[in-house]
Amino acid sequence: MATTVHPGACPLDCPDTCVWQLTVTDGRPVALRGDPGHPFTRGALCGKVNRYLDAVTGPDRLTTPLVRVGPKGVGPVSYRPASWDEAVRRVAAGLRASIDLNGPESVLPYYFAGTMGLVQGWSMGPRLFAHLGASRLRTTICTAASRAALGSIYGGSVGFEPESVVEAKLIVLWGANLLSTNLHHWPFVRQAQQRGAYVVTIDPLRTDTAARSDEHVAPLPGTDAALALGLMRHVRDVGGVDRGWLDAHTVGWERMAARLDEWPVERAAAECGLDVDVVRRLGERIATTRPTAIRIGLGLQRHAGAGQAVRAIAAIPLLTGDFRYPGGGALATTSGHHRVDSDRVARPAGMPAPPARSINMSRLAAALTGEADPPVTALVVFDTNPVATVPDQNLLRRGLTRGDLFTVVLEQRWTDTCDFADVVLPATMQPEHLDLHTSYGHHYATLNLPVLDPPGQALPNTEIFRRIAAALGLDHPRLRDSDEDLARQLLDGTGISYDELVRSTYVRATGVAVGSAPYAEGGFPSLDGRARFHDPRLTAQGVDPLVGYTPPVEVGDAALARRFPLALISPAGRFFLNSTFASLPWHLGRTGPPRIHLHPVDAAARGLADGDPARVHNDRGEFLATVAVDDATRPGLAFTYKAYWARLSPGGSTVNAVTGVRDTDLGGGPTFHDTRVEVHPAPVGRPGDAGGPDPSGSTQPG
């Protein structure tokens, strides 16, 4: 037997971007472990990725192109196998028909973070569609509000060096459940805690991370900005403002100080549903503890006031001068420090890319049901499963079943979205193709080289798009670039060498050193190097230019609350990563069936007990779930984990049947956590724990 070990990169949508080591025996993958030499991930893989080979070798991998011969929306029985030549001809014909009828903007490429790889996900596909003049996709569904907010206040998505959090004396994990969604940052936080740092988690739920923190503060969903304003008011009132640093490196403080006059601690506490002393004590800690590190998570971006919330939280260390110190300041994402520019590679110099409208990916359901003009009549989906992940699932499914919509899906296994495709094309997985990764949680770039043969006829995304381009008769040489060409283009001008990555797998990708304080002397990526409390550019967007508070829309609607009295949030679970693992038996077994978590007070008021089947509903739709009664939540707040697949869920719907198409105040992000529902016992014959199709069964037609 020939056994070899190969380095690679985890491709999934996580800030940790682990380096792994894959053991291959006689051409088959037999073991996967983390690389113990990696400075950030240090040899550990998360619970989900420990079983990644279940996905690679599973019997449900798609291995041949498929074309639809029956109705949309009913699953694999509507499809038959086809050759690549036939499938690609059908794709080209469908795209050409859409362009001929409604123009190139009627074509919409729809993609996101099924892989974070810059080669397979963010180069050749976007390049092809930009050259066609297709609608451009605003990739808003994850961090759009945060990116816009950080761009407004700091000039870019920057923050403290993440490994240096060990130097902090106070760590505030704000909407960040590290143990589920940023696991490899937790050991650095834990090291600081063991050295005496005080760790506070701010989260409406008592998460695993909150349980391991020194203190848990649980505000009402969507009130984060109010809490931040109250904390800043207390910091100011007790003399915790570092005026020397503030005056040298920020603008707009006088206006901000006047805004804080409106936010005494008592008002902030009332708005957030917190005890006044809780807010006051935390404000005292922030005022007197240097350095303080604030880790801003993604969950607090899922409500209408998300942009103002991130601006307000990011403003706190500007008062205290915490950016002076290694490990001090605020951090939401490291991506603003990375020099790789995928947009430049998606639209390379010298390659025509006609101007085109943009479509907000979070509004896909609306775009497919009348919002887009001209209408979207061709949809190409890759690296995402929108039926499982976007708001207003029922409206989206109505759009996807339109007779005039031609849909292509590139996928690794049969998903909810495949049910609505006209053509399904089998795609490779990470050990089977080349890719390049940066990270939004650390400062290392990683190269992934192919080490396995793909199953059947599966091809990399890049090769699929090269074939589609050829079938369309497009002959620009940039549409024939190899995967290595694309990787080298992505690295051009970054100071990172492709050949060095081939030798070492990963390299430090920024000039921000471990143990440094990159903004100790200001130098933010704004035009003048200063951070801004007041940003006049926001006025044109209808947003208060001064850091402030935008209340949640549904959660704050008193009239709606009388009909749907429970606020609902849908956080990430431990064993799903978005929808990637939600069809695999081991991951489903660890996660269990869809559950609706209720506080004992709310469960009792509805006559519900732990384990009861329940119907969760509002005017948009409903989903079925099993009741879980616990005090991880507070009265009036329910939660369920996101990313279940509808086709494998009881009743055929998931939590996104009740979430709405509504934009955040900045960035146009989704508002999954700004939702109201009611929960009732499920009707007889609709058990909340009923399963869908067997996820272990093959979905290969024929």
CSV table of C-alpha atoms in Angstrom, one decimal, residues 163-537:
chain,number,residue,atom,x,y,z
A,163,GLU,CA,-3.3,36.3,18.2
A,164,SER,CA,-2.4,39.3,20.3
A,165,VAL,CA,-5.7,39.1,22.3
A,166,VAL,CA,-3.6,37.2,24.8
A,167,GLU,CA,-2.4,40.6,26.0
A,168,ALA,CA,-5.8,41.9,26.8
A,169,LYS,CA,-7.0,42.4,30.3
A,170,LEU,CA,-10.7,42.7,29.4
A,171,ILE,CA,-12.2,40.7,26.5
A,172,VAL,CA,-15.7,41.4,25.3
A,173,LEU,CA,-17.1,38.8,22.9
A,174,TRP,CA,-20.0,40.8,21.4
A,175,GLY,CA,-22.3,38.5,19.4
A,176,ALA,CA,-19.5,36.1,18.9
A,177,ASN,CA,-20.0,32.4,19.9
A,178,LEU,CA,-16.4,31.5,19.4
A,179,LEU,CA,-16.8,27.8,20.4
A,180,SER,CA,-19.2,27.3,17.5
A,181,THR,CA,-18.1,29.7,14.9
A,182,ASN,CA,-14.5,30.8,15.6
A,183,LEU,CA,-13.1,27.9,17.6
A,184,HIS,CA,-9.4,28.5,17.1
A,185,HIS,CA,-9.6,32.0,18.5
A,186,TRP,CA,-10.9,30.6,21.8
A,187,PRO,CA,-7.5,29.2,23.0
A,188,PHE,CA,-6.0,32.7,22.7
A,189,VAL,CA,-8.9,34.1,24.7
A,190,ARG,CA,-8.6,31.3,27.2
A,191,GLN,CA,-4.9,32.0,27.6
A,192,ALA,CA,-5.6,35.6,28.4
A,193,GLN,CA,-8.3,34.5,30.8
A,194,GLN,CA,-5.8,32.2,32.6
A,195,ARG,CA,-3.5,35.2,32.9
A,196,GLY,CA,-6.2,37.2,34.6
A,197,ALA,CA,-8.2,38.7,31.9
A,198,TYR,CA,-12.0,39.1,32.5
A,199,VAL,CA,-14.1,37.7,29.7
A,200,VAL,CA,-17.6,39.0,29.0
A,201,THR,CA,-19.9,37.6,26.4
A,202,ILE,CA,-22.7,39.8,25.1
A,203,ASP,CA,-25.4,37.7,23.5
A,204,PRO,CA,-29.1,37.3,23.8
A,205,LEU,CA,-28.5,33.5,24.3
A,206,ARG,CA,-26.5,31.7,26.9
A,207,THR,CA,-24.2,30.0,24.4
A,208,ASP,CA,-21.4,27.6,25.1
A,209,THR,CA,-19.0,30.6,24.9
A,210,ALA,CA,-21.1,32.6,27.3
A,211,ALA,CA,-21.1,29.7,29.8
A,212,ARG,CA,-17.3,29.6,29.8
A,213,SER,CA,-17.0,33.4,30.2
A,214,ASP,CA,-16.7,35.3,33.5
A,215,GLU,CA,-19.9,37.2,32.7
A,216,HIS,CA,-22.8,36.9,30.3
A,217,VAL,CA,-24.8,40.0,29.4
A,218,ALA,CA,-28.0,39.2,27.5
A,219,PRO,CA,-29.6,42.2,25.8
A,220,LEU,CA,-32.8,42.1,23.7
A,221,PRO,CA,-32.0,41.2,20.1
A,222,GLY,CA,-31.3,44.3,17.9
A,223,THR,CA,-30.4,46.6,20.8
A,224,ASP,CA,-26.6,46.3,20.7
A,225,ALA,CA,-26.1,50.0,19.6
A,226,ALA,CA,-28.2,51.2,22.6
A,227,LEU,CA,-26.0,49.1,24.9
A,228,ALA,CA,-22.8,50.5,23.3
A,229,LEU,CA,-24.1,54.1,23.6
A,230,GLY,CA,-24.9,53.5,27.3
A,231,LEU,CA,-21.4,52.0,27.9
A,232,MET,CA,-19.7,55.0,26.2
A,233,ARG,CA,-21.8,57.4,28.2
A,234,HIS,CA,-20.6,55.8,31.4
A,235,VAL,CA,-17.0,55.7,30.2
A,236,ARG,CA,-17.2,59.4,29.5
A,237,ASP,CA,-18.9,60.2,32.8
A,238,VAL,CA,-16.3,58.4,34.9
A,239,GLY,CA,-13.3,60.0,33.1
A,240,GLY,CA,-12.3,57.0,31.0
A,241,VAL,CA,-11.8,58.9,27.8
A,242,ASP,CA,-8.2,59.0,26.5
A,243,ARG,CA,-8.4,62.6,25.1
A,244,GLY,CA,-4.9,62.7,23.9
A,245,TRP,CA,-5.3,59.6,21.6
A,246,LEU,CA,-8.9,60.5,20.7
A,247,ASP,CA,-8.0,64.1,19.6
A,248,ALA,CA,-5.0,62.9,17.6
A,249,HIS,CA,-6.7,60.0,15.7
A,250,THR,CA,-10.5,60.6,15.4
A,251,VAL,CA,-12.9,63.3,14.1
A,252,GLY,CA,-16.4,64.1,15.3
A,253,TRP,CA,-15.9,63.7,19.0
A,254,GLU,CA,-17.8,66.8,20.0
A,255,ARG,CA,-20.9,65.7,18.1
A,256,MET,CA,-20.5,62.2,19.6
A,257,ALA,CA,-20.2,63.6,23.1
A,258,ALA,CA,-23.5,65.5,22.5
A,259,ARG,CA,-25.1,62.3,21.3
A,260,LEU,CA,-24.0,60.5,24.5
A,261,ASP,CA,-25.8,63.2,26.5
A,262,GLU,CA,-29.0,61.5,25.2
A,263,TRP,CA,-28.0,58.0,26.4
A,264,PRO,CA,-27.7,57.8,30.2
A,265,VAL,CA,-27.1,54.3,31.4
A,266,GLU,CA,-30.7,54.1,32.6
A,267,ARG,CA,-32.1,54.6,29.1
A,268,ALA,CA,-29.7,52.1,27.5
A,269,ALA,CA,-30.5,49.5,30.1
A,270,ALA,CA,-34.2,49.9,29.6
A,271,GLU,CA,-33.9,49.7,25.8
A,272,CYS,CA,-31.9,46.5,26.1
A,273,GLY,CA,-33.9,44.8,28.8
A,274,LEU,CA,-31.0,44.8,31.2
A,275,ASP,CA,-30.5,45.7,34.9
A,276,VAL,CA,-28.9,49.2,35.2
A,277,ASP,CA,-26.2,47.9,37.4
A,278,VAL,CA,-25.1,45.3,34.7
A,279,VAL,CA,-24.5,48.1,32.2
A,280,ARG,CA,-22.9,50.4,34.8
A,281,ARG,CA,-20.5,47.6,36.0
A,282,LEU,CA,-19.4,46.8,32.4
A,283,GLY,CA,-19.0,50.4,31.6
A,284,GLU,CA,-16.7,50.8,34.7
A,285,ARG,CA,-14.6,47.8,33.5
A,286,ILE,CA,-14.2,49.3,30.1
A,287,ALA,CA,-13.3,52.7,31.5
A,288,THR,CA,-10.6,51.3,33.8
A,289,THR,CA,-9.1,48.3,32.1
A,290,ARG,CA,-6.3,48.5,29.5
A,291,PRO,CA,-6.1,46.9,27.1
A,292,THR,CA,-9.7,46.0,26.4
A,293,ALA,CA,-10.4,43.8,23.3
A,294,ILE,CA,-13.8,43.7,21.7
A,295,ARG,CA,-14.5,40.8,19.3
A,296,ILE,CA,-17.5,41.7,17.1
A,297,GLY,CA,-19.3,38.6,15.8
A,298,LEU,CA,-21.6,38.1,12.9
A,299,GLY,CA,-24.9,37.4,14.7
A,300,LEU,CA,-25.5,41.0,15.7
A,301,GLN,CA,-25.5,42.0,12.0
A,302,ARG,CA,-28.8,40.2,11.3
A,303,HIS,CA,-31.3,43.0,12.3
A,304,ALA,CA,-32.4,46.3,10.8
A,305,GLY,CA,-30.0,48.5,12.8
A,306,ALA,CA,-27.0,46.3,12.2
A,307,GLY,CA,-24.8,49.0,10.6
A,308,GLN,CA,-25.3,51.4,13.4
A,309,ALA,CA,-24.7,48.6,15.9
A,310,VAL,CA,-21.3,47.8,14.5
A,311,ARG,CA,-20.4,51.5,14.2
A,312,ALA,CA,-21.4,52.0,17.9
A,313,ILE,CA,-19.5,49.0,19.2
A,314,ALA,CA,-16.4,49.9,17.1
A,315,ALA,CA,-16.5,53.4,18.5
A,316,ILE,CA,-16.0,52.2,22.1
A,317,PRO,CA,-12.2,51.7,21.8
A,318,LEU,CA,-11.8,55.1,20.1
A,319,LEU,CA,-12.9,56.7,23.4
A,320,THR,CA,-10.6,54.6,25.6
A,321,GLY,CA,-7.6,54.6,23.3
A,322,ASP,CA,-7.3,50.9,23.4
A,323,PHE,CA,-5.8,50.7,19.9
A,324,ARG,CA,-2.6,52.0,21.6
A,325,TYR,CA,-2.0,48.6,23.0
A,326,PRO,CA,-1.2,45.1,21.5
A,327,GLY,CA,-4.4,43.1,21.9
A,328,GLY,CA,-6.5,46.2,22.4
A,329,GLY,CA,-9.3,47.8,20.2
A,330,ALA,CA,-12.0,46.1,18.2
A,331,LEU,CA,-12.0,43.4,15.6
A,332,ALA,CA,-14.8,42.1,13.4
A,333,THR,CA,-12.8,40.7,10.5
A,334,THR,CA,-9.1,40.6,9.4
A,335,SER,CA,-10.0,40.8,5.7
A,336,GLY,CA,-9.2,44.5,5.4
A,337,HIS,CA,-5.6,43.7,6.1
A,338,HIS,CA,-5.2,41.2,3.2
A,339,ARG,CA,-3.7,42.4,0.0
A,340,VAL,CA,-5.3,39.9,-2.4
A,341,ASP,CA,-7.9,41.6,-4.6
A,342,SER,CA,-10.3,39.1,-6.1
A,343,ASP,CA,-12.3,41.9,-7.8
A,344,ARG,CA,-9.2,42.8,-9.9
A,345,VAL,CA,-8.9,39.2,-11.1
A,346,ALA,CA,-12.6,38.8,-11.7
A,347,ARG,CA,-12.5,41.9,-14.0
A,348,PRO,CA,-8.9,41.9,-15.3
A,349,ALA,CA,-7.4,44.9,-17.1
A,350,GLY,CA,-7.9,44.7,-20.8
A,351,MET,CA,-10.8,42.4,-20.7
A,352,PRO,CA,-14.2,44.0,-21.6
A,353,ALA,CA,-16.7,44.0,-18.8
A,354,PRO,CA,-19.8,46.1,-19.8
A,355,PRO,CA,-21.4,48.1,-17.0
A,356,ALA,CA,-24.3,46.2,-15.4
A,357,ARG,CA,-26.8,46.6,-12.6
A,358,SER,CA,-26.2,44.9,-9.3
A,359,ILE,CA,-28.6,42.7,-7.5
A,360,ASN,CA,-28.6,42.2,-3.7
A,361,MET,CA,-28.2,38.4,-3.0
A,362,SER,CA,-30.1,38.8,0.2
A,363,ARG,CA,-33.1,39.9,-1.9
A,364,LEU,CA,-33.1,36.9,-4.3
A,365,ALA,CA,-36.7,35.9,-3.4
A,366,ALA,CA,-37.9,39.4,-4.3
A,367,ALA,CA,-35.6,39.6,-7.4
A,368,LEU,CA,-37.1,36.5,-8.8
A,369,THR,CA,-40.7,37.5,-8.2
A,370,GLY,CA,-41.0,40.9,-9.8
A,371,GLU,CA,-38.4,43.2,-8.1
A,372,ALA,CA,-35.9,43.0,-10.9
A,373,ASP,CA,-36.5,44.9,-14.2
A,374,PRO,CA,-35.6,43.5,-16.6
A,375,PRO,CA,-36.5,40.2,-15.1
A,376,VAL,CA,-33.9,37.6,-14.2
A,377,THR,CA,-34.6,34.8,-16.7
A,378,ALA,CA,-31.3,32.9,-16.3
A,379,LEU,CA,-29.8,32.0,-12.9
A,380,VAL,CA,-26.5,30.2,-12.4
A,381,VAL,CA,-25.9,29.0,-8.9
A,382,PHE,CA,-22.6,27.9,-7.5
A,383,ASP,CA,-21.0,27.6,-4.1
A,384,THR,CA,-24.3,28.2,-2.3
A,385,ASN,CA,-27.7,26.6,-1.6
A,386,PRO,CA,-30.1,29.5,-1.6
A,387,VAL,CA,-33.3,27.5,-0.9
A,388,ALA,CA,-31.8,26.7,2.5
A,389,THR,CA,-30.0,30.0,3.2
A,390,VAL,CA,-31.9,33.1,2.0
A,391,PRO,CA,-34.9,34.9,3.5
A,392,ASP,CA,-38.5,34.2,2.6
A,393,GLN,CA,-38.2,30.6,1.5
A,394,ASN,CA,-41.7,30.3,0.2
A,395,LEU,CA,-41.4,33.4,-2.0
A,396,LEU,CA,-38.1,32.2,-3.3
A,397,ARG,CA,-39.5,28.8,-4.2
A,398,ARG,CA,-42.3,30.5,-6.1
A,399,GLY,CA,-39.7,32.4,-8.1
A,400,LEU,CA,-37.6,29.3,-8.8
A,401,THR,CA,-40.6,27.5,-10.2
A,402,ARG,CA,-41.3,30.2,-12.9
A,403,GLY,CA,-41.6,28.6,-16.3
A,404,ASP,CA,-39.5,31.3,-17.9
A,405,LEU,CA,-36.6,31.0,-15.5
A,406,PHE,CA,-33.6,28.9,-16.7
A,407,THR,CA,-31.6,27.7,-13.8
A,408,VAL,CA,-28.1,26.0,-13.7
A,409,VAL,CA,-26.7,24.6,-10.4
A,410,LEU,CA,-23.1,23.5,-9.9
A,411,GLU,CA,-23.0,21.2,-6.9
A,412,GLN,CA,-21.3,18.4,-5.1
A,413,ARG,CA,-24.4,16.6,-3.8
A,414,TRP,CA,-28.2,17.0,-4.3
A,415,THR,CA,-29.5,20.1,-2.4
A,416,ASP,CA,-32.8,21.9,-2.0
A,417,THR,CA,-31.7,24.2,-4.8
A,418,CYS,CA,-31.0,21.4,-7.2
A,419,ASP,CA,-34.7,20.5,-7.1
A,420,PHE,CA,-35.4,23.7,-9.2
A,421,ALA,CA,-32.6,23.4,-11.7
A,422,ASP,CA,-32.8,22.8,-15.5
A,423,VAL,CA,-29.2,21.6,-15.5
A,424,VAL,CA,-27.2,20.2,-12.6
A,425,LEU,CA,-23.4,20.1,-13.1
A,426,PRO,CA,-21.2,17.9,-10.7
A,427,ALA,CA,-18.4,19.9,-9.0
A,428,THR,CA,-15.3,18.8,-7.3
A,429,MET,CA,-14.5,19.1,-3.6
A,430,GLN,CA,-11.4,20.6,-1.9
A,431,PRO,CA,-9.0,17.7,-2.1
A,432,GLU,CA,-9.8,17.4,-5.8
A,433,HIS,CA,-8.9,20.9,-7.1
A,434,LEU,CA,-6.4,23.8,-6.7
A,435,ASP,CA,-7.4,26.8,-4.6
A,436,LEU,CA,-6.0,29.8,-2.8
A,437,HIS,CA,-7.3,31.0,0.6
A,438,THR,CA,-6.9,34.1,2.7
A,439,SER,CA,-8.8,34.3,6.0
A,440,TYR,CA,-11.2,36.7,7.7
A,441,GLY,CA,-10.1,35.6,11.2
A,442,HIS,CA,-6.3,35.5,11.0
A,443,HIS,CA,-3.4,36.7,8.8
A,444,TYR,CA,-2.2,33.7,6.8
A,445,ALA,CA,-2.7,32.8,3.2
A,446,THR,CA,-2.9,29.1,2.2
A,447,LEU,CA,-2.5,27.1,-1.0
A,448,ASN,CA,-4.5,24.0,-1.6
A,449,LEU,CA,-3.3,21.6,-4.3
A,450,PRO,CA,-5.4,18.7,-5.7
A,451,VAL,CA,-4.4,15.3,-4.3
A,452,LEU,CA,-7.5,13.1,-5.2
A,453,ASP,CA,-9.1,12.1,-8.4
A,454,PRO,CA,-12.6,13.5,-8.6
A,455,PRO,CA,-15.5,11.0,-8.5
A,456,GLY,CA,-17.0,10.1,-11.9
A,457,GLN,CA,-17.1,13.1,-14.2
A,458,ALA,CA,-17.0,15.9,-11.6
A,459,LEU,CA,-15.0,19.0,-12.6
A,460,PRO,CA,-13.7,22.1,-10.8
A,461,ASN,CA,-15.9,25.2,-11.0
A,462,THR,CA,-13.2,26.9,-13.0
A,463,GLU,CA,-13.2,24.2,-15.7
A,464,ILE,CA,-16.9,24.2,-15.9
A,465,PHE,CA,-16.9,27.9,-16.6
A,466,ARG,CA,-14.2,27.5,-19.2
A,467,ARG,CA,-16.4,25.0,-21.0
A,468,ILE,CA,-19.4,27.2,-20.8
A,469,ALA,CA,-17.4,30.2,-22.1
A,470,ALA,CA,-16.3,28.0,-25.1
A,471,ALA,CA,-19.8,26.8,-25.8
A,472,LEU,CA,-21.0,30.5,-25.8
A,473,GLY,CA,-18.3,31.2,-28.5
A,474,LEU,CA,-16.4,33.6,-26.2
A,475,ASP,CA,-12.7,33.5,-27.2
A,476,HIS,CA,-11.0,36.0,-24.9
A,477,PRO,CA,-7.7,34.4,-23.7
A,478,ARG,CA,-8.4,35.3,-20.0
A,479,LEU,CA,-11.4,32.8,-20.2
A,480,ARG,CA,-8.8,30.0,-20.8
A,481,ASP,CA,-6.5,30.8,-17.9
A,482,SER,CA,-5.6,27.7,-15.9
A,483,ASP,CA,-6.2,27.4,-12.1
A,484,GLU,CA,-2.5,28.1,-11.5
A,485,ASP,CA,-2.7,31.2,-13.7
A,486,LEU,CA,-5.6,32.4,-11.6
A,487,ALA,CA,-3.8,31.8,-8.4
A,488,ARG,CA,-0.7,33.7,-9.6
A,489,GLN,CA,-2.9,36.6,-10.8
A,490,LEU,CA,-4.5,36.8,-7.4
A,491,LEU,CA,-1.1,36.9,-5.7
A,492,ASP,CA,0.3,39.4,-8.2
A,493,GLY,CA,1.5,42.6,-6.3
A,494,THR,CA,0.8,41.1,-2.8
A,495,GLY,CA,4.3,40.2,-1.9
A,496,ILE,CA,3.2,36.6,-1.6
A,497,SER,CA,4.9,34.1,-3.9
A,498,TYR,CA,3.0,31.2,-5.5
A,499,ASP,CA,6.1,29.2,-5.5
A,500,GLU,CA,6.7,29.8,-1.8
A,501,LEU,CA,3.2,28.6,-1.1
A,502,VAL,CA,3.8,25.5,-3.1
A,503,ARG,CA,6.8,24.8,-0.8
A,504,SER,CA,5.3,25.9,2.5
A,505,THR,CA,1.5,25.7,2.1
A,506,TYR,CA,0.9,28.9,4.1
A,507,VAL,CA,2.6,32.2,4.7
A,508,ARG,CA,1.9,35.3,6.7
A,509,ALA,CA,-0.1,37.5,4.4
A,510,THR,CA,0.1,40.9,5.9
A,511,GLY,CA,2.6,43.2,7.5
A,512,VAL,CA,0.7,43.2,10.8
A,513,ALA,CA,3.0,41.4,13.2
A,514,VAL,CA,1.9,39.2,16.2
A,515,GLY,CA,2.3,41.3,19.3
A,516,SER,CA,1.9,44.6,17.5
A,517,ALA,CA,-0.7,47.4,17.9
A,518,PRO,CA,-1.2,48.3,14.2
A,519,TYR,CA,-3.3,51.5,15.0
A,520,ALA,CA,-1.4,52.7,18.0
A,521,GLU,CA,-0.6,55.9,16.1
A,522,GLY,CA,-3.8,56.0,14.1
A,523,GLY,CA,-3.2,55.3,10.5
A,524,PHE,CA,-6.6,53.9,9.8
A,525,PRO,CA,-7.4,53.2,6.1
A,526,SER,CA,-9.6,56.3,5.8
A,527,LEU,CA,-8.5,59.2,3.6
A,528,ASP,CA,-7.0,61.2,6.4
A,529,GLY,CA,-6.0,58.2,8.6
A,530,ARG,CA,-8.5,59.1,11.3
A,531,ALA,CA,-11.5,57.2,12.6
A,532,ARG,CA,-14.9,59.0,12.2
A,533,PHE,CA,-17.7,59.2,14.7
A,534,HIS,CA,-19.5,61.3,12.1
A,535,ASP,CA,-19.6,60.3,8.5
A,536,PRO,CA,-21.4,62.8,6.2
A,537,ARG,CA,-21.4,60.3,3.4
